Coordinates of C-alpha atoms in Angstrom, one line a residue:
M142 CA 5.2 126.5 -122.1
G143 CA 1.9 127.8 -123.4
R144 CA -0.9 125.6 -124.6
V145 CA -2.2 125.2 -128.1
V146 CA -5.9 125.3 -127.6
A147 CA -6.7 124.6 -131.3
A148 CA -5.0 124.8 -134.7
A149 CA -6.7 124.0 -137.9
V150 CA -6.8 124.9 -141.6
Y151 CA -9.9 126.0 -143.4
S152 CA -10.9 126.3 -147.1
A153 CA -14.1 127.1 -148.9
G154 CA -15.9 127.5 -145.5
K155 CA -15.0 124.1 -144.2
K156 CA -12.4 122.8 -141.8
I157 CA -9.8 120.7 -143.7
T158 CA -7.7 119.3 -140.9
N159 CA -6.1 120.0 -137.5
I160 CA -2.4 121.0 -137.7
T161 CA 0.6 121.5 -135.5
L162 CA 2.2 124.9 -135.1
D163 CA 5.1 124.0 -137.4
E164 CA 2.7 123.2 -140.3
G165 CA 0.9 126.6 -140.2
S166 CA 2.9 128.5 -142.8
A167 CA 2.8 125.7 -145.4
W168 CA -1.0 125.5 -145.3
A169 CA -1.4 129.3 -145.2
A170 CA 0.6 129.6 -148.4
K171 CA -1.9 127.5 -150.3
P172 CA -4.4 129.6 -152.4
G173 CA -7.8 129.6 -150.8
H174 CA -6.7 128.3 -147.5
F175 CA -6.1 130.0 -144.1
V176 CA -5.1 128.7 -140.7
W177 CA -6.7 129.6 -137.4
I178 CA -4.5 129.1 -134.4
G179 CA -5.5 129.6 -130.8
L180 CA -2.9 129.7 -128.0
E181 CA -3.2 130.2 -124.2
E182 CA -0.3 131.9 -122.4
P183 CA 2.2 131.3 -125.3
S184 CA 5.9 131.2 -124.5
T185 CA 8.5 133.4 -126.2
Q186 CA 9.6 130.3 -128.1
E187 CA 6.2 129.8 -129.5
L188 CA 5.7 133.4 -130.5
T189 CA 9.2 133.4 -132.2
N190 CA 8.2 130.3 -134.1
L191 CA 5.0 132.0 -135.3
Q192 CA 7.0 135.1 -136.2
R193 CA 9.3 133.1 -138.4
Q194 CA 6.5 131.2 -140.1
F195 CA 4.1 134.0 -140.8
D196 CA 6.7 136.8 -141.1
L197 CA 5.1 138.7 -138.2
H198 CA 6.6 142.1 -137.5
E199 CA 9.1 142.2 -134.7
L200 CA 7.3 145.1 -133.1
A201 CA 4.1 143.1 -133.0
I202 CA 5.9 140.3 -131.2
E203 CA 7.4 142.7 -128.8
D204 CA 3.9 144.1 -128.2
A205 CA 2.5 140.6 -127.6
M206 CA 5.1 140.1 -124.9
E207 CA 4.0 143.2 -123.0
K208 CA 0.9 144.0 -120.9
H209 CA -1.2 146.8 -122.1
S210 CA -3.5 149.2 -120.4
R211 CA -6.3 149.2 -123.0
P212 CA -7.5 147.6 -126.2
K213 CA -5.8 148.8 -129.4
L214 CA -5.2 148.1 -133.1
E215 CA -1.9 148.5 -134.9
T216 CA -1.0 147.8 -138.5
F217 CA 2.3 146.4 -139.7
G218 CA 2.4 146.3 -143.4
D219 CA -0.5 144.1 -144.6
A220 CA -1.0 142.6 -141.1
L221 CA -2.9 143.6 -138.0
F222 CA -2.2 143.3 -134.4
I223 CA -5.1 143.8 -132.0
V224 CA -5.3 143.8 -128.2
T225 CA -8.6 143.0 -126.6
Y226 CA -9.8 142.4 -123.1
S227 CA -12.5 139.9 -121.9
P228 CA -14.0 140.6 -118.5
V229 CA -14.1 137.7 -116.0
R230 CA -16.0 138.1 -112.7
K231 CA -15.5 135.5 -110.0
D232 CA -16.5 135.8 -106.3
G233 CA -17.3 139.4 -106.8
K234 CA -13.9 140.3 -108.2
L235 CA -13.6 141.7 -111.7
Q236 CA -10.5 141.0 -113.8
F237 CA -9.7 141.4 -117.5
I238 CA -8.0 138.7 -119.6
E239 CA -5.8 140.1 -122.3
T240 CA -5.9 138.5 -125.8
H241 CA -3.6 139.3 -128.7
I242 CA -4.9 138.8 -132.2
F243 CA -2.5 138.5 -135.2
A244 CA -4.4 138.7 -138.5
G245 CA -3.0 138.6 -142.1
K246 CA -3.3 137.0 -145.4
G247 CA -3.8 133.2 -144.7
Y248 CA -3.8 133.3 -140.9
I249 CA -5.6 134.3 -137.8
I250 CA -3.7 133.8 -134.5
T251 CA -5.1 134.4 -131.0
A252 CA -2.9 134.4 -127.9
R253 CA -4.9 134.5 -124.6
N254 CA -3.0 135.5 -121.5
G255 CA -5.3 134.0 -118.8
H256 CA -8.4 132.0 -118.3
S257 CA -11.4 133.7 -119.9
A258 CA -14.3 132.3 -121.9
S259 CA -13.1 129.8 -124.3
Y260 CA -12.8 130.8 -128.0
A261 CA -13.9 127.3 -128.9
H262 CA -17.5 128.7 -129.0
V263 CA -16.4 131.1 -131.7
R264 CA -14.8 128.3 -133.7
Q265 CA -18.0 126.2 -133.4
R266 CA -20.2 129.1 -134.5
C267 CA -18.0 129.8 -137.5
E268 CA -17.8 126.2 -138.5
A269 CA -21.6 126.0 -138.3
R270 CA -21.9 128.8 -140.8
P271 CA -19.8 127.6 -143.8
I272 CA -21.2 130.2 -146.2
L273 CA -20.0 133.1 -144.0
L274 CA -16.8 131.2 -143.0
E275 CA -16.0 131.1 -146.7
H276 CA -15.2 134.8 -146.5
G277 CA -12.0 133.7 -144.7
E278 CA -9.9 135.5 -142.2
D279 CA -11.9 138.6 -142.0
F280 CA -15.1 136.8 -140.9
V281 CA -13.1 135.0 -138.2
L282 CA -11.7 138.3 -137.1
Y283 CA -15.3 139.7 -136.8
A284 CA -16.5 136.6 -135.0
I285 CA -13.7 136.9 -132.4
L286 CA -14.3 140.6 -131.8
D287 CA -18.1 140.1 -131.5
F288 CA -17.5 137.3 -129.0
V289 CA -15.2 139.5 -126.9
I290 CA -18.0 142.2 -126.7
E291 CA -20.6 139.5 -125.9
N292 CA -18.6 138.7 -122.7
Y293 CA -19.3 142.1 -121.3
Q294 CA -23.1 141.5 -121.2
P295 CA -23.3 138.8 -118.6
V296 CA -20.9 140.6 -116.4
G297 CA -22.9 143.8 -116.7
E298 CA -26.1 142.0 -116.0
A299 CA -24.7 140.4 -112.8
I300 CA -23.5 143.8 -111.6
H301 CA -26.9 145.3 -112.5
A302 CA -28.7 142.6 -110.4
E303 CA -26.5 143.4 -107.4
I304 CA -27.0 147.1 -107.7
D305 CA -30.8 146.5 -107.9
E306 CA -30.7 144.4 -104.7
L307 CA -28.7 147.1 -102.9
E308 CA -31.1 149.7 -104.1
R309 CA -34.1 147.8 -102.7
N310 CA -32.2 147.4 -99.4
V311 CA -31.5 151.1 -99.3
L312 CA -35.2 152.0 -99.7
C313 CA -36.2 149.5 -96.9
S314 CA -33.5 150.1 -94.3
A315 CA -30.7 152.4 -93.3
L316 CA -27.6 152.6 -95.6
N317 CA -24.7 151.0 -93.7
E318 CA -21.0 151.3 -94.3
R319 CA -20.9 147.9 -96.0
D320 CA -23.6 148.8 -98.5
I321 CA -21.8 152.0 -99.4
Q322 CA -18.6 150.1 -99.9
N323 CA -20.4 147.5 -102.1
L324 CA -22.0 150.2 -104.2
H325 CA -18.7 152.0 -104.6
S326 CA -17.0 148.8 -105.6
L327 CA -19.7 148.0 -108.2
R328 CA -19.6 151.5 -109.6
R329 CA -15.9 151.2 -109.9
D330 CA -16.3 147.9 -111.8
V331 CA -18.7 149.5 -114.2
L332 CA -16.3 152.3 -114.9
R333 CA -13.6 149.8 -115.6
L334 CA -15.8 147.9 -118.0
R335 CA -16.5 151.1 -119.8
R336 CA -12.8 151.9 -119.9
Y337 CA -11.9 148.6 -121.6
A338 CA -14.9 148.5 -123.9
A339 CA -14.7 152.1 -125.2
P340 CA -11.6 151.6 -127.5
M341 CA -13.4 148.8 -129.3
V342 CA -15.5 151.4 -131.0
E343 CA -12.4 152.9 -132.5
I344 CA -11.1 149.5 -133.5
S345 CA -14.3 148.5 -135.3
E346 CA -14.4 151.9 -137.0
E347 CA -10.9 151.5 -138.2
L348 CA -11.5 148.0 -139.5
Q349 CA -14.3 149.4 -141.6
R350 CA -11.9 151.9 -143.2
L351 CA -8.8 149.7 -143.6
D352 CA -7.8 148.4 -147.1
F353 CA -6.2 145.0 -146.5
P354 CA -5.8 142.1 -148.9
F355 CA -7.6 139.8 -146.5
I356 CA -10.4 142.1 -145.5
D357 CA -13.3 142.2 -148.0
K358 CA -15.2 145.4 -148.3
N359 CA -18.4 143.4 -148.0
M360 CA -17.4 142.7 -144.4
S361 CA -17.8 146.4 -143.4
P362 CA -21.4 145.8 -142.2
Y363 CA -20.2 143.1 -139.9
F364 CA -17.6 145.3 -138.3
R365 CA -20.2 148.0 -138.0
D366 CA -22.3 145.5 -136.2
V367 CA -19.5 145.1 -133.7
Q368 CA -19.4 148.9 -133.3
I369 CA -23.2 149.0 -132.6
H370 CA -22.9 146.2 -130.0
V371 CA -20.1 148.1 -128.3
T372 CA -22.0 151.4 -128.3
R373 CA -25.0 149.7 -126.8
Q374 CA -22.8 148.2 -124.1
M375 CA -21.4 151.6 -123.4
E376 CA -24.9 153.0 -123.0
D377 CA -25.9 150.2 -120.6
L378 CA -22.8 150.6 -118.6
A379 CA -23.3 154.4 -118.4
T380 CA -26.8 153.8 -117.1
L381 CA -25.5 151.3 -114.5
A382 CA -22.9 153.8 -113.3
D383 CA -25.6 156.5 -112.9
I384 CA -27.9 154.0 -111.0
A385 CA -25.1 153.2 -108.6
S386 CA -24.3 156.9 -108.0
Q387 CA -28.0 157.7 -107.6
T388 CA -28.5 154.8 -105.2
I389 CA -25.7 156.1 -103.0
E390 CA -27.2 159.6 -103.1
I391 CA -30.7 158.4 -102.3
G392 CA -29.3 156.3 -99.4
V393 CA -27.6 159.4 -98.0
L394 CA -30.7 161.5 -98.4
L395 CA -32.9 158.9 -96.8
E396 CA -30.5 158.5 -93.9
A397 CA -30.4 162.2 -93.5
S398 CA -34.2 162.2 -93.5
R399 CA -34.4 159.4 -90.9
Q400 CA -32.0 161.3 -88.7
S401 CA -34.0 164.5 -89.1
V402 CA -37.1 162.6 -87.9
V403 CA -35.3 161.3 -84.9
Q404 CA -33.9 164.8 -84.1
R405 CA -37.4 166.3 -84.4
K406 CA -38.8 163.8 -82.0
F407 CA -36.0 164.4 -79.5
A408 CA -36.6 168.2 -79.9
A409 CA -40.3 167.8 -79.4
W410 CA -39.9 165.7 -76.2
A411 CA -37.3 168.0 -74.9
A412 CA -39.7 170.9 -75.4
I413 CA -42.5 169.0 -73.6
L414 CA -40.2 168.1 -70.7
A415 CA -38.8 171.7 -70.6
F416 CA -42.3 173.0 -69.7
P417 CA -42.7 171.3 -66.3
T418 CA -39.1 171.8 -65.6
A419 CA -39.5 175.5 -66.0
V420 CA -42.6 175.7 -63.9
A421 CA -41.0 173.5 -61.2
G422 CA -37.9 175.6 -61.3
I423 CA -39.9 178.8 -60.6
Y424 CA -41.7 177.3 -57.7
G425 CA -38.6 175.6 -56.4
M426 CA -36.7 178.9 -55.7
N427 CA -38.0 178.9 -52.1
F428 CA -38.2 182.6 -51.6
E429 CA -40.0 183.4 -48.4
N430 CA -42.4 186.0 -49.8
M431 CA -43.4 184.2 -53.1
P432 CA -47.2 184.5 -53.9
E433 CA -49.4 181.5 -53.8
L434 CA -47.0 179.6 -51.4
T435 CA -49.7 179.5 -48.7
W436 CA -52.6 178.8 -51.0
H437 CA -54.3 175.5 -50.0
Y438 CA -54.9 174.3 -53.5
G439 CA -51.7 175.7 -55.2
Y440 CA -50.0 172.3 -55.5
F441 CA -52.9 170.7 -57.4
L442 CA -53.4 173.8 -59.6
V443 CA -49.7 173.8 -60.7
L444 CA -49.8 170.0 -61.4
G445 CA -53.0 170.6 -63.5
F446 CA -51.4 173.5 -65.3
I447 CA -48.3 171.4 -66.1
G448 CA -50.5 168.5 -67.3
V449 CA -52.6 170.8 -69.6
G450 CA -49.4 172.5 -70.9
C451 CA -47.6 169.3 -71.7
T452 CA -50.8 167.8 -73.4
A453 CA -51.2 170.9 -75.5
L454 CA -47.5 170.8 -76.6
W455 CA -47.8 167.1 -77.4
A456 CA -50.9 167.6 -79.5
S457 CA -49.3 170.5 -81.4
F458 CA -46.1 168.4 -82.2
K459 CA -48.3 165.5 -83.2
R460 CA -50.3 167.6 -85.7
S461 CA -47.0 169.0 -87.2
G462 CA -45.6 165.4 -87.6
W463 CA -42.8 165.8 -85.1
L464 CA -44.2 163.0 -83.0

């Protein structure tokens, strides 16, 4: 069985009373009243009960019993069915909680399929603004959608902070495999956030165009406000995705640069060591008639020549930045 988080009836911008599920349709039928019901993981029986009371379309109920891949808005006569997703990030793992919204004349019903941020905050905000709540169902619908979009911001900020930390680490030290995996995971989470947020632009645009008995044309600026919030979130998420990608690229470039420095040092020392090796190799051939073999000071001269040559090579590589 699901859980009834809250169920109340409102009129003239004020809460009248709490109700049970079975009382919803009677209150919704009263002029100037509407009911706001919030459910968590509702059962088939509860959805069927609501369908019977509020004459919900059977396709909307079938939709509510399925899992969807992205947010959407569908119309059934004079009623709306909206699918939204709220991001929840716990222990570095991102998941999306699906919420179904049924909206029509005299009722707003939300069915949450998981543990996301409580919609009690939305209810408290609305009840604290009676002048706006007096608009009725359409204002509540706006408040719910706006709250869903707000949930993306703290998740995005947390991911941004982690990407910034990894970016600082990349600039200070070598990029290891774990850093690359973390960056890739964060970038994937950002792309998932964008994927679930993007359809909300279309939903808010459609709500501005729809002509429904319970949606006042004066509410269009509020739905446009939702659209603006979503657009800003999309821009922020696009920036985050770019930062994550650039951090990986910078890390790879810095690592390549560090390896190049090491390779240059190895090459420089190899060249310095190759000089005495070459000289010693020539004088180590032990031919009987080689010149200078009987010279009394030949050994010291060759050592001096090797020392001067190695010093000259070292100074040259030092000036060129190879050592």
